[in-house]
């Protein structure tokens, strides 16, 4: 499986790192990371490490300007893609079909080829423009998966909370990750 991971300029770079830590070593899964300019800066500010760290988990990093990458073509798409985290700016581009970077072009291709596209948005509160853009992407077949950690599995650390989002993402992307699941009761 070739999974595209767009990392844009919303808070929550830890999600991008954690996905690589959890899924990067799984046999048959290659994570292809693409950073927007601000996404890269926020990753380095929030995590105090360079984006190249992801390579140690087997991830590949592509330039966001590399529209010539084969995966930006409808004939050779990613099997699935997540934008993680997804800024409202990138959401707006994807909703409008404005495909001027590798992230937005690859996302556009996923929608037109009816492949799975997850937008892990992080913004609060939301304007009507944000909501309308989410509606538009949803109508085009994309999945809005807000970065909303769950608190019912007795989290003890921030990483537990982060992972509660990551496990929803790996399930959606079809990456086989063994993880705790809610079995009823409290
Ligand atoms: C420290 C910082 C945190 C930000 N957090 C968010 C956020 O959580 N959500 C969001 O939509 N935009 C956020 N922004 C604004 C985006 O980074 C900005 O709109 C940028 O143009 C997004 O570009 P990109 O979509 O190409 O990554 C943040 C900006 C900064 C500097």
mmCIF file with all atom_site columns, C-alpha atoms and ligand atoms in Angstrom:
data_model
loop_
_atom_site.group_PDB
_atom_site.id
_atom_site.type_symbol
_atom_site.label_atom_id
_atom_site.label_alt_id
_atom_site.label_comp_id
_atom_site.label_asym_id
_atom_site.label_entity_id
_atom_site.label_seq_id
_atom_site.pdbx_PDB_ins_code
_atom_site.Cartn_x
_atom_site.Cartn_y
_atom_site.Cartn_z
_atom_site.occupancy
_atom_site.B_iso_or_equiv
_atom_site.pdbx_formal_charge
_atom_site.auth_seq_id
_atom_site.auth_comp_id
_atom_site.auth_asym_id
_atom_site.auth_atom_id
_atom_site.pdbx_PDB_model_num
ATOM   1   C CA  . UNK A 1 1   ? 0.000   0.000  0.000   1.00 0.00 ? 1   UNK A CA  1
ATOM   2   C CA  . UNK A 1 2   ? 1.205   3.466  -0.876  1.00 0.00 ? 2   UNK A CA  1
ATOM   3   C CA  . UNK A 1 3   ? -0.377  5.961  1.516   1.00 0.00 ? 3   UNK A CA  1
ATOM   4   C CA  . UNK A 1 4   ? -0.109  9.710  0.896   1.00 0.00 ? 4   UNK A CA  1
ATOM   5   C CA  . UNK A 1 5   ? 0.223   11.901 3.992   1.00 0.00 ? 5   UNK A CA  1
ATOM   6   C CA  . UNK A 1 6   ? -0.082  15.651 3.464   1.00 0.00 ? 6   UNK A CA  1
ATOM   7   C CA  . UNK A 1 7   ? 1.076   17.674 6.469   1.00 0.00 ? 7   UNK A CA  1
ATOM   8   C CA  . UNK A 1 8   ? -0.213  21.249 6.460   1.00 0.00 ? 8   UNK A CA  1
ATOM   9   C CA  . UNK A 1 9   ? 0.009   24.301 8.678   1.00 0.00 ? 9   UNK A CA  1
ATOM   10  C CA  . UNK A 1 10  ? -2.496  23.440 11.395  1.00 0.00 ? 10  UNK A CA  1
ATOM   11  C CA  . UNK A 1 11  ? -1.505  22.721 14.965  1.00 0.00 ? 11  UNK A CA  1
ATOM   12  C CA  . UNK A 1 12  ? -1.042  19.009 15.728  1.00 0.00 ? 12  UNK A CA  1
ATOM   13  C CA  . UNK A 1 13  ? 2.170   17.917 14.014  1.00 0.00 ? 13  UNK A CA  1
ATOM   14  C CA  . UNK A 1 14  ? 2.354   15.178 16.665  1.00 0.00 ? 14  UNK A CA  1
ATOM   15  C CA  . UNK A 1 15  ? -0.346  13.340 14.697  1.00 0.00 ? 15  UNK A CA  1
ATOM   16  C CA  . UNK A 1 16  ? 1.894   13.220 11.612  1.00 0.00 ? 16  UNK A CA  1
ATOM   17  C CA  . UNK A 1 17  ? 4.812   11.900 13.672  1.00 0.00 ? 17  UNK A CA  1
ATOM   18  C CA  . UNK A 1 18  ? 2.731   9.362  15.557  1.00 0.00 ? 18  UNK A CA  1
ATOM   19  C CA  . UNK A 1 19  ? 1.294   7.909  12.340  1.00 0.00 ? 19  UNK A CA  1
ATOM   20  C CA  . UNK A 1 20  ? 4.854   7.196  11.164  1.00 0.00 ? 20  UNK A CA  1
ATOM   21  C CA  . UNK A 1 21  ? 5.818   5.705  14.537  1.00 0.00 ? 21  UNK A CA  1
ATOM   22  C CA  . UNK A 1 22  ? 2.796   3.384  14.532  1.00 0.00 ? 22  UNK A CA  1
ATOM   23  C CA  . UNK A 1 23  ? 2.373   2.489  10.860  1.00 0.00 ? 23  UNK A CA  1
ATOM   24  C CA  . UNK A 1 24  ? 5.772   3.191  9.331   1.00 0.00 ? 24  UNK A CA  1
ATOM   25  C CA  . UNK A 1 25  ? 7.216   -0.250 10.080  1.00 0.00 ? 25  UNK A CA  1
ATOM   26  C CA  . UNK A 1 26  ? 4.250   -2.324 8.916   1.00 0.00 ? 26  UNK A CA  1
ATOM   27  C CA  . UNK A 1 27  ? 5.094   -4.771 6.117   1.00 0.00 ? 27  UNK A CA  1
ATOM   28  C CA  . UNK A 1 28  ? 3.727   -3.711 2.753   1.00 0.00 ? 28  UNK A CA  1
ATOM   29  C CA  . UNK A 1 29  ? 2.863   -0.160 3.868   1.00 0.00 ? 29  UNK A CA  1
ATOM   30  C CA  . UNK A 1 30  ? 4.815   2.839  2.551   1.00 0.00 ? 30  UNK A CA  1
ATOM   31  C CA  . UNK A 1 31  ? 3.975   6.272  3.937   1.00 0.00 ? 31  UNK A CA  1
ATOM   32  C CA  . UNK A 1 32  ? 4.661   9.116  1.492   1.00 0.00 ? 32  UNK A CA  1
ATOM   33  C CA  . UNK A 1 33  ? 4.865   12.410 3.413   1.00 0.00 ? 33  UNK A CA  1
ATOM   34  C CA  . UNK A 1 34  ? 4.433   15.789 1.728   1.00 0.00 ? 34  UNK A CA  1
ATOM   35  C CA  . UNK A 1 35  ? 4.808   18.976 3.796   1.00 0.00 ? 35  UNK A CA  1
ATOM   36  C CA  . UNK A 1 36  ? 3.385   22.386 2.984   1.00 0.00 ? 36  UNK A CA  1
ATOM   37  C CA  . UNK A 1 37  ? 5.788   25.238 3.762   1.00 0.00 ? 37  UNK A CA  1
ATOM   38  C CA  . UNK A 1 38  ? 3.949   26.185 6.969   1.00 0.00 ? 38  UNK A CA  1
ATOM   39  C CA  . UNK A 1 39  ? 3.285   22.528 7.809   1.00 0.00 ? 39  UNK A CA  1
ATOM   40  C CA  . UNK A 1 40  ? 7.025   21.911 7.877   1.00 0.00 ? 40  UNK A CA  1
ATOM   41  C CA  . UNK A 1 41  ? 7.661   24.980 10.068  1.00 0.00 ? 41  UNK A CA  1
ATOM   42  C CA  . UNK A 1 42  ? 4.949   24.034 12.561  1.00 0.00 ? 42  UNK A CA  1
ATOM   43  C CA  . UNK A 1 43  ? 6.260   20.431 12.711  1.00 0.00 ? 43  UNK A CA  1
ATOM   44  C CA  . UNK A 1 44  ? 9.713   21.709 13.625  1.00 0.00 ? 44  UNK A CA  1
ATOM   45  C CA  . UNK A 1 45  ? 8.358   24.242 16.166  1.00 0.00 ? 45  UNK A CA  1
ATOM   46  C CA  . UNK A 1 46  ? 5.888   21.910 17.908  1.00 0.00 ? 46  UNK A CA  1
ATOM   47  C CA  . UNK A 1 47  ? 8.089   18.798 17.956  1.00 0.00 ? 47  UNK A CA  1
ATOM   48  C CA  . UNK A 1 48  ? 11.539  20.404 18.050  1.00 0.00 ? 48  UNK A CA  1
ATOM   49  C CA  . UNK A 1 49  ? 12.863  17.969 15.439  1.00 0.00 ? 49  UNK A CA  1
ATOM   50  C CA  . UNK A 1 50  ? 13.373  18.088 11.682  1.00 0.00 ? 50  UNK A CA  1
ATOM   51  C CA  . UNK A 1 51  ? 10.854  16.465 9.345   1.00 0.00 ? 51  UNK A CA  1
ATOM   52  C CA  . UNK A 1 52  ? 13.636  14.103 8.193   1.00 0.00 ? 52  UNK A CA  1
ATOM   53  C CA  . UNK A 1 53  ? 13.063  12.273 11.518  1.00 0.00 ? 53  UNK A CA  1
ATOM   54  C CA  . UNK A 1 54  ? 10.178  10.529 9.759   1.00 0.00 ? 54  UNK A CA  1
ATOM   55  C CA  . UNK A 1 55  ? 12.624  8.682  7.508   1.00 0.00 ? 55  UNK A CA  1
ATOM   56  C CA  . UNK A 1 56  ? 13.816  6.656  10.493  1.00 0.00 ? 56  UNK A CA  1
ATOM   57  C CA  . UNK A 1 57  ? 10.352  5.041  10.518  1.00 0.00 ? 57  UNK A CA  1
ATOM   58  C CA  . UNK A 1 58  ? 10.619  4.079  6.844   1.00 0.00 ? 58  UNK A CA  1
ATOM   59  C CA  . UNK A 1 59  ? 8.625   7.043  5.535   1.00 0.00 ? 59  UNK A CA  1
ATOM   60  C CA  . UNK A 1 60  ? 9.452   8.737  2.231   1.00 0.00 ? 60  UNK A CA  1
ATOM   61  C CA  . UNK A 1 61  ? 9.343   12.557 1.983   1.00 0.00 ? 61  UNK A CA  1
ATOM   62  C CA  . UNK A 1 62  ? 8.397   14.334 -1.264  1.00 0.00 ? 62  UNK A CA  1
ATOM   63  C CA  . UNK A 1 63  ? 8.601   18.028 -2.146  1.00 0.00 ? 63  UNK A CA  1
ATOM   64  C CA  . UNK A 1 64  ? 5.249   19.824 -2.230  1.00 0.00 ? 64  UNK A CA  1
ATOM   65  C CA  . UNK A 1 65  ? 6.337   21.441 -5.498  1.00 0.00 ? 65  UNK A CA  1
ATOM   66  C CA  . UNK A 1 66  ? 6.853   18.047 -7.186  1.00 0.00 ? 66  UNK A CA  1
ATOM   67  C CA  . UNK A 1 67  ? 3.688   17.944 -9.281  1.00 0.00 ? 67  UNK A CA  1
ATOM   68  C CA  . UNK A 1 68  ? 5.550   15.528 -11.612 1.00 0.00 ? 68  UNK A CA  1
ATOM   69  C CA  . UNK A 1 69  ? 5.466   12.798 -8.957  1.00 0.00 ? 69  UNK A CA  1
ATOM   70  C CA  . UNK A 1 70  ? 3.629   9.803  -10.507 1.00 0.00 ? 70  UNK A CA  1
ATOM   71  C CA  . UNK A 1 71  ? 1.173   9.698  -7.591  1.00 0.00 ? 71  UNK A CA  1
ATOM   72  C CA  . UNK A 1 72  ? -0.124  13.121 -8.679  1.00 0.00 ? 72  UNK A CA  1
ATOM   73  C CA  . UNK A 1 73  ? -1.555  11.420 -11.766 1.00 0.00 ? 73  UNK A CA  1
ATOM   74  C CA  . UNK A 1 74  ? -4.909  9.664  -12.018 1.00 0.00 ? 74  UNK A CA  1
ATOM   75  C CA  . UNK A 1 75  ? -3.187  6.663  -13.629 1.00 0.00 ? 75  UNK A CA  1
ATOM   76  C CA  . UNK A 1 76  ? -0.993  5.911  -10.602 1.00 0.00 ? 76  UNK A CA  1
ATOM   77  C CA  . UNK A 1 77  ? -2.652  7.231  -7.475  1.00 0.00 ? 77  UNK A CA  1
ATOM   78  C CA  . UNK A 1 78  ? -1.974  6.612  -3.814  1.00 0.00 ? 78  UNK A CA  1
ATOM   79  C CA  . UNK A 1 79  ? -4.084  3.745  -2.470  1.00 0.00 ? 79  UNK A CA  1
ATOM   80  C CA  . UNK A 1 80  ? -5.390  6.162  0.151   1.00 0.00 ? 80  UNK A CA  1
ATOM   81  C CA  . UNK A 1 81  ? -4.422  9.590  1.445   1.00 0.00 ? 81  UNK A CA  1
ATOM   82  C CA  . UNK A 1 82  ? -4.740  11.615 4.649   1.00 0.00 ? 82  UNK A CA  1
ATOM   83  C CA  . UNK A 1 83  ? -4.083  15.308 5.164   1.00 0.00 ? 83  UNK A CA  1
ATOM   84  C CA  . UNK A 1 84  ? -2.841  15.290 8.737   1.00 0.00 ? 84  UNK A CA  1
ATOM   85  C CA  . UNK A 1 85  ? -3.304  17.843 10.169  1.00 0.00 ? 85  UNK A CA  1
ATOM   86  C CA  . UNK A 1 86  ? -5.374  19.717 7.598   1.00 0.00 ? 86  UNK A CA  1
ATOM   87  C CA  . UNK A 1 87  ? -5.461  23.525 7.761   1.00 0.00 ? 87  UNK A CA  1
ATOM   88  C CA  . UNK A 1 88  ? -8.546  25.483 6.766   1.00 0.00 ? 88  UNK A CA  1
ATOM   89  C CA  . UNK A 1 89  ? -6.460  26.947 3.947   1.00 0.00 ? 89  UNK A CA  1
ATOM   90  C CA  . UNK A 1 90  ? -5.704  23.521 2.446   1.00 0.00 ? 90  UNK A CA  1
ATOM   91  C CA  . UNK A 1 91  ? -9.314  22.451 3.056   1.00 0.00 ? 91  UNK A CA  1
ATOM   92  C CA  . UNK A 1 92  ? -10.449 25.469 1.007   1.00 0.00 ? 92  UNK A CA  1
ATOM   93  C CA  . UNK A 1 93  ? -8.073  24.601 -1.829  1.00 0.00 ? 93  UNK A CA  1
ATOM   94  C CA  . UNK A 1 94  ? -9.257  20.979 -1.924  1.00 0.00 ? 94  UNK A CA  1
ATOM   95  C CA  . UNK A 1 95  ? -12.922 22.022 -1.718  1.00 0.00 ? 95  UNK A CA  1
ATOM   96  C CA  . UNK A 1 96  ? -12.406 24.361 -4.680  1.00 0.00 ? 96  UNK A CA  1
ATOM   97  C CA  . UNK A 1 97  ? -10.418 21.848 -6.734  1.00 0.00 ? 97  UNK A CA  1
ATOM   98  C CA  . UNK A 1 98  ? -7.434  24.220 -6.715  1.00 0.00 ? 98  UNK A CA  1
ATOM   99  C CA  . UNK A 1 99  ? -4.588  21.748 -7.308  1.00 0.00 ? 99  UNK A CA  1
ATOM   100 C CA  . UNK A 1 100 ? -1.447  23.873 -7.434  1.00 0.00 ? 100 UNK A CA  1
ATOM   101 C CA  . UNK A 1 101 ? 0.760   21.888 -5.020  1.00 0.00 ? 101 UNK A CA  1
ATOM   102 C CA  . UNK A 1 102 ? 1.516   18.175 -4.690  1.00 0.00 ? 102 UNK A CA  1
ATOM   103 C CA  . UNK A 1 103 ? -0.716  17.940 -1.600  1.00 0.00 ? 103 UNK A CA  1
ATOM   104 C CA  . UNK A 1 104 ? -3.725  19.600 -3.232  1.00 0.00 ? 104 UNK A CA  1
ATOM   105 C CA  . UNK A 1 105 ? -3.176  17.865 -6.592  1.00 0.00 ? 105 UNK A CA  1
ATOM   106 C CA  . UNK A 1 106 ? -2.862  14.410 -4.980  1.00 0.00 ? 106 UNK A CA  1
ATOM   107 C CA  . UNK A 1 107 ? -6.009  15.125 -2.907  1.00 0.00 ? 107 UNK A CA  1
ATOM   108 C CA  . UNK A 1 108 ? -7.839  16.258 -6.038  1.00 0.00 ? 108 UNK A CA  1
ATOM   109 C CA  . UNK A 1 109 ? -6.812  13.040 -7.803  1.00 0.00 ? 109 UNK A CA  1
ATOM   110 C CA  . UNK A 1 110 ? -8.085  10.953 -4.875  1.00 0.00 ? 110 UNK A CA  1
ATOM   111 C CA  . UNK A 1 111 ? -11.490 12.625 -5.160  1.00 0.00 ? 111 UNK A CA  1
ATOM   112 C CA  . UNK A 1 112 ? -11.760 12.315 -8.929  1.00 0.00 ? 112 UNK A CA  1
ATOM   113 C CA  . UNK A 1 113 ? -10.633 8.676  -8.868  1.00 0.00 ? 113 UNK A CA  1
ATOM   114 C CA  . UNK A 1 114 ? -13.059 7.964  -5.995  1.00 0.00 ? 114 UNK A CA  1
ATOM   115 C CA  . UNK A 1 115 ? -10.257 6.838  -3.675  1.00 0.00 ? 115 UNK A CA  1
ATOM   116 C CA  . UNK A 1 116 ? -10.218 7.344  0.067   1.00 0.00 ? 116 UNK A CA  1
ATOM   117 C CA  . UNK A 1 117 ? -9.227  10.839 1.182   1.00 0.00 ? 117 UNK A CA  1
ATOM   118 C CA  . UNK A 1 118 ? -9.229  11.811 4.875   1.00 0.00 ? 118 UNK A CA  1
ATOM   119 C CA  . UNK A 1 119 ? -8.954  15.415 5.976   1.00 0.00 ? 119 UNK A CA  1
ATOM   120 C CA  . UNK A 1 120 ? -7.918  15.543 9.627   1.00 0.00 ? 120 UNK A CA  1
ATOM   121 C CA  . UNK A 1 121 ? -8.953  19.114 10.257  1.00 0.00 ? 121 UNK A CA  1
ATOM   122 C CA  . UNK A 1 122 ? -7.966  21.191 13.277  1.00 0.00 ? 122 UNK A CA  1
ATOM   123 C CA  . UNK A 1 123 ? -9.527  24.554 13.842  1.00 0.00 ? 123 UNK A CA  1
ATOM   124 C CA  . UNK A 1 124 ? -11.896 25.998 16.410  1.00 0.00 ? 124 UNK A CA  1
ATOM   125 C CA  . UNK A 1 125 ? -14.357 27.632 16.284  1.00 0.00 ? 125 UNK A CA  1
ATOM   126 C CA  . UNK A 1 126 ? -15.525 27.072 12.701  1.00 0.00 ? 126 UNK A CA  1
ATOM   127 C CA  . UNK A 1 127 ? -16.853 29.709 10.318  1.00 0.00 ? 127 UNK A CA  1
ATOM   128 C CA  . UNK A 1 128 ? -19.668 29.048 7.858   1.00 0.00 ? 128 UNK A CA  1
ATOM   129 C CA  . UNK A 1 129 ? -17.032 29.141 5.092   1.00 0.00 ? 129 UNK A CA  1
ATOM   130 C CA  . UNK A 1 130 ? -15.141 26.283 6.792   1.00 0.00 ? 130 UNK A CA  1
ATOM   131 C CA  . UNK A 1 131 ? -18.366 24.313 7.183   1.00 0.00 ? 131 UNK A CA  1
ATOM   132 C CA  . UNK A 1 132 ? -19.348 24.881 3.552   1.00 0.00 ? 132 UNK A CA  1
ATOM   133 C CA  . UNK A 1 133 ? -15.908 23.723 2.399   1.00 0.00 ? 133 UNK A CA  1
ATOM   134 C CA  . UNK A 1 134 ? -16.280 20.576 4.510   1.00 0.00 ? 134 UNK A CA  1
ATOM   135 C CA  . UNK A 1 135 ? -19.698 19.973 2.990   1.00 0.00 ? 135 UNK A CA  1
ATOM   136 C CA  . UNK A 1 136 ? -18.255 20.341 -0.485  1.00 0.00 ? 136 UNK A CA  1
ATOM   137 C CA  . UNK A 1 137 ? -15.423 17.859 0.157   1.00 0.00 ? 137 UNK A CA  1
ATOM   138 C CA  . UNK A 1 138 ? -17.876 15.428 1.771   1.00 0.00 ? 138 UNK A CA  1
ATOM   139 C CA  . UNK A 1 139 ? -20.181 15.615 -1.264  1.00 0.00 ? 139 UNK A CA  1
ATOM   140 C CA  . UNK A 1 140 ? -17.146 14.849 -3.446  1.00 0.00 ? 140 UNK A CA  1
ATOM   141 C CA  . UNK A 1 141 ? -16.486 11.669 -1.458  1.00 0.00 ? 141 UNK A CA  1
ATOM   142 C CA  . UNK A 1 142 ? -13.836 12.890 0.990   1.00 0.00 ? 142 UNK A CA  1
ATOM   143 C CA  . UNK A 1 143 ? -14.021 12.075 4.695   1.00 0.00 ? 143 UNK A CA  1
ATOM   144 C CA  . UNK A 1 144 ? -13.707 14.788 7.331   1.00 0.00 ? 144 UNK A CA  1
ATOM   145 C CA  . UNK A 1 145 ? -12.071 13.213 10.371  1.00 0.00 ? 145 UNK A CA  1
ATOM   146 C CA  . UNK A 1 146 ? -11.579 16.004 12.920  1.00 0.00 ? 146 UNK A CA  1
ATOM   147 C CA  . UNK A 1 147 ? -8.598  15.723 15.254  1.00 0.00 ? 147 UNK A CA  1
ATOM   148 C CA  . UNK A 1 148 ? -10.931 15.040 18.213  1.00 0.00 ? 148 UNK A CA  1
ATOM   149 C CA  . UNK A 1 149 ? -9.342  12.710 20.780  1.00 0.00 ? 149 UNK A CA  1
ATOM   150 C CA  . UNK A 1 150 ? -11.689 10.454 22.762  1.00 0.00 ? 150 UNK A CA  1
ATOM   151 C CA  . UNK A 1 151 ? -11.606 10.273 26.546  1.00 0.00 ? 151 UNK A CA  1
ATOM   152 C CA  . UNK A 1 152 ? -13.570 7.076  27.254  1.00 0.00 ? 152 UNK A CA  1
ATOM   153 C CA  . UNK A 1 153 ? -10.648 4.615  26.942  1.00 0.00 ? 153 UNK A CA  1
ATOM   154 C CA  . UNK A 1 154 ? -8.981  5.846  30.137  1.00 0.00 ? 154 UNK A CA  1
ATOM   155 C CA  . UNK A 1 155 ? -6.102  7.801  28.548  1.00 0.00 ? 155 UNK A CA  1
ATOM   156 C CA  . UNK A 1 156 ? -3.137  8.400  30.860  1.00 0.00 ? 156 UNK A CA  1
ATOM   157 C CA  . UNK A 1 157 ? -0.873  10.435 28.589  1.00 0.00 ? 157 UNK A CA  1
ATOM   158 C CA  . UNK A 1 158 ? -1.103  12.923 25.744  1.00 0.00 ? 158 UNK A CA  1
ATOM   159 C CA  . UNK A 1 159 ? 0.156   10.152 23.456  1.00 0.00 ? 159 UNK A CA  1
ATOM   160 C CA  . UNK A 1 160 ? -2.852  8.002  24.462  1.00 0.00 ? 160 UNK A CA  1
ATOM   161 C CA  . UNK A 1 161 ? -5.106  10.859 23.339  1.00 0.00 ? 161 UNK A CA  1
ATOM   162 C CA  . UNK A 1 162 ? -3.171  11.350 20.101  1.00 0.00 ? 162 UNK A CA  1
ATOM   163 C CA  . UNK A 1 163 ? -3.359  7.618  19.421  1.00 0.00 ? 163 UNK A CA  1
ATOM   164 C CA  . UNK A 1 164 ? -7.137  7.626  19.874  1.00 0.00 ? 164 UNK A CA  1
ATOM   165 C CA  . UNK A 1 165 ? -7.221  9.765  16.709  1.00 0.00 ? 165 UNK A CA  1
ATOM   166 C CA  . UNK A 1 166 ? -4.465  7.836  14.919  1.00 0.00 ? 166 UNK A CA  1
ATOM   167 C CA  . UNK A 1 167 ? -6.282  4.513  15.353  1.00 0.00 ? 167 UNK A CA  1
ATOM   168 C CA  . UNK A 1 168 ? -9.388  5.974  13.680  1.00 0.00 ? 168 UNK A CA  1
ATOM   169 C CA  . UNK A 1 169 ? -7.133  7.101  10.846  1.00 0.00 ? 169 UNK A CA  1
ATOM   170 C CA  . UNK A 1 170 ? -5.362  3.743  10.381  1.00 0.00 ? 170 UNK A CA  1
ATOM   171 C CA  . UNK A 1 171 ? -8.733  1.959  10.420  1.00 0.00 ? 171 UNK A CA  1
ATOM   172 C CA  . UNK A 1 172 ? -10.038 4.351  7.750   1.00 0.00 ? 172 UNK A CA  1
ATOM   173 C CA  . UNK A 1 173 ? -6.901  4.024  5.619   1.00 0.00 ? 173 UNK A CA  1
ATOM   174 C CA  . UNK A 1 174 ? -7.012  0.227  5.839   1.00 0.00 ? 174 UNK A CA  1
ATOM   175 C CA  . UNK A 1 175 ? -3.647  -0.045 7.618   1.00 0.00 ? 175 UNK A CA  1
ATOM   176 C CA  . UNK A 1 176 ? -3.644  -3.151 9.830   1.00 0.00 ? 176 UNK A CA  1
ATOM   177 C CA  . UNK A 1 177 ? -2.859  -1.848 13.330  1.00 0.00 ? 177 UNK A CA  1
ATOM   178 C CA  . UNK A 1 178 ? -3.764  -3.848 16.422  1.00 0.00 ? 178 UNK A CA  1
ATOM   179 C CA  . UNK A 1 179 ? -5.214  -1.439 18.963  1.00 0.00 ? 179 UNK A CA  1
ATOM   180 C CA  . UNK A 1 180 ? -7.595  -1.353 21.923  1.00 0.00 ? 180 UNK A CA  1
ATOM   181 C CA  . UNK A 1 181 ? -11.254 -1.076 20.908  1.00 0.00 ? 181 UNK A CA  1
ATOM   182 C CA  . UNK A 1 182 ? -14.275 -0.026 22.964  1.00 0.00 ? 182 UNK A CA  1
ATOM   183 C CA  . UNK A 1 183 ? -16.079 -3.101 24.239  1.00 0.00 ? 183 UNK A CA  1
ATOM   184 C CA  . UNK A 1 184 ? -19.019 -1.442 25.957  1.00 0.00 ? 184 UNK A CA  1
ATOM   185 C CA  . UNK A 1 185 ? -19.622 -0.071 29.459  1.00 0.00 ? 185 UNK A CA  1
ATOM   186 C CA  . UNK A 1 186 ? -17.564 2.501  31.254  1.00 0.00 ? 186 UNK A CA  1
HETATM 187 C C1  . LIG B 2 .   ? 1.564   28.443 14.966  1.00 0.00 ? 1   LIG B C1  1
HETATM 188 C C2  . LIG B 2 .   ? 0.438   28.387 13.964  1.00 0.00 ? 1   LIG B C2  1
HETATM 189 C C3  . LIG B 2 .   ? -0.626  27.543 14.205  1.00 0.00 ? 1   LIG B C3  1
HETATM 190 C C4  . LIG B 2 .   ? -1.680  27.465 13.285  1.00 0.00 ? 1   LIG B C4  1
HETATM 191 N N1  . LIG B 2 .   ? -2.703  26.615 13.552  1.00 0.00 ? 1   LIG B N1  1
HETATM 192 C C5  . LIG B 2 .   ? -3.702  26.488 12.644  1.00 0.00 ? 1   LIG B C5  1
HETATM 193 C C6  . LIG B 2 .   ? -4.739  25.541 12.879  1.00 0.00 ? 1   LIG B C6  1
HETATM 194 O O1  . LIG B 2 .   ? -4.769  24.824 13.882  1.00 0.00 ? 1   LIG B O1  1
HETATM 195 N N2  . LIG B 2 .   ? -5.690  25.409 11.925  1.00 0.00 ? 1   LIG B N2  1
HETATM 196 C C7  . LIG B 2 .   ? -5.682  26.152 10.773  1.00 0.00 ? 1   LIG B C7  1
HETATM 197 O O2  . LIG B 2 .   ? -6.568  25.965 9.936   1.00 0.00 ? 1   LIG B O2  1
HETATM 198 N N3  . LIG B 2 .   ? -4.703  27.077 10.537  1.00 0.00 ? 1   LIG B N3  1
HETATM 199 C C8  . LIG B 2 .   ? -3.712  27.255 11.427  1.00 0.00 ? 1   LIG B C8  1
HETATM 200 N N4  . LIG B 2 .   ? -2.716  28.160 11.196  1.00 0.00 ? 1   LIG B N4  1
HETATM 201 C C9  . LIG B 2 .   ? -2.770  28.996 9.989   1.00 0.00 ? 1   LIG B C9  1
HETATM 202 C C10 . LIG B 2 .   ? -2.191  28.292 8.764   1.00 0.00 ? 1   LIG B C10 1
HETATM 203 O O3  . LIG B 2 .   ? -0.867  27.864 9.021   1.00 0.00 ? 1   LIG B O3  1
HETATM 204 C C11 . LIG B 2 .   ? -2.200  29.239 7.553   1.00 0.00 ? 1   LIG B C11 1
HETATM 205 O O4  . LIG B 2 .   ? -3.543  29.456 7.134   1.00 0.00 ? 1   LIG B O4  1
HETATM 206 C C12 . LIG B 2 .   ? -1.354  28.727 6.410   1.00 0.00 ? 1   LIG B C12 1
HETATM 207 O O5  . LIG B 2 .   ? -1.525  29.594 5.306   1.00 0.00 ? 1   LIG B O5  1
HETATM 208 C C13 . LIG B 2 .   ? -1.729  27.328 5.996   1.00 0.00 ? 1   LIG B C13 1
HETATM 209 O O6  . LIG B 2 .   ? -0.985  26.978 4.850   1.00 0.00 ? 1   LIG B O6  1
HETATM 210 P P1  . LIG B 2 .   ? -1.012  25.499 4.287   1.00 0.00 ? 1   LIG B P1  1
HETATM 211 O O7  . LIG B 2 .   ? -2.453  25.099 4.180   1.00 0.00 ? 1   LIG B O7  1
HETATM 212 O O8  . LIG B 2 .   ? -0.363  25.610 2.945   1.00 0.00 ? 1   LIG B O8  1
HETATM 213 O O9  . LIG B 2 .   ? -0.236  24.662 5.216   1.00 0.00 ? 1   LIG B O9  1
HETATM 214 C C14 . LIG B 2 .   ? -1.656  28.258 12.106  1.00 0.00 ? 1   LIG B C14 1
HETATM 215 C C15 . LIG B 2 .   ? -0.572  29.096 11.875  1.00 0.00 ? 1   LIG B C15 1
HETATM 216 C C16 . LIG B 2 .   ? 0.464   29.167 12.794  1.00 0.00 ? 1   LIG B C16 1
HETATM 217 C C17 . LIG B 2 .   ? 1.626   30.098 12.507  1.00 0.00 ? 1   LIG B C17 1
#
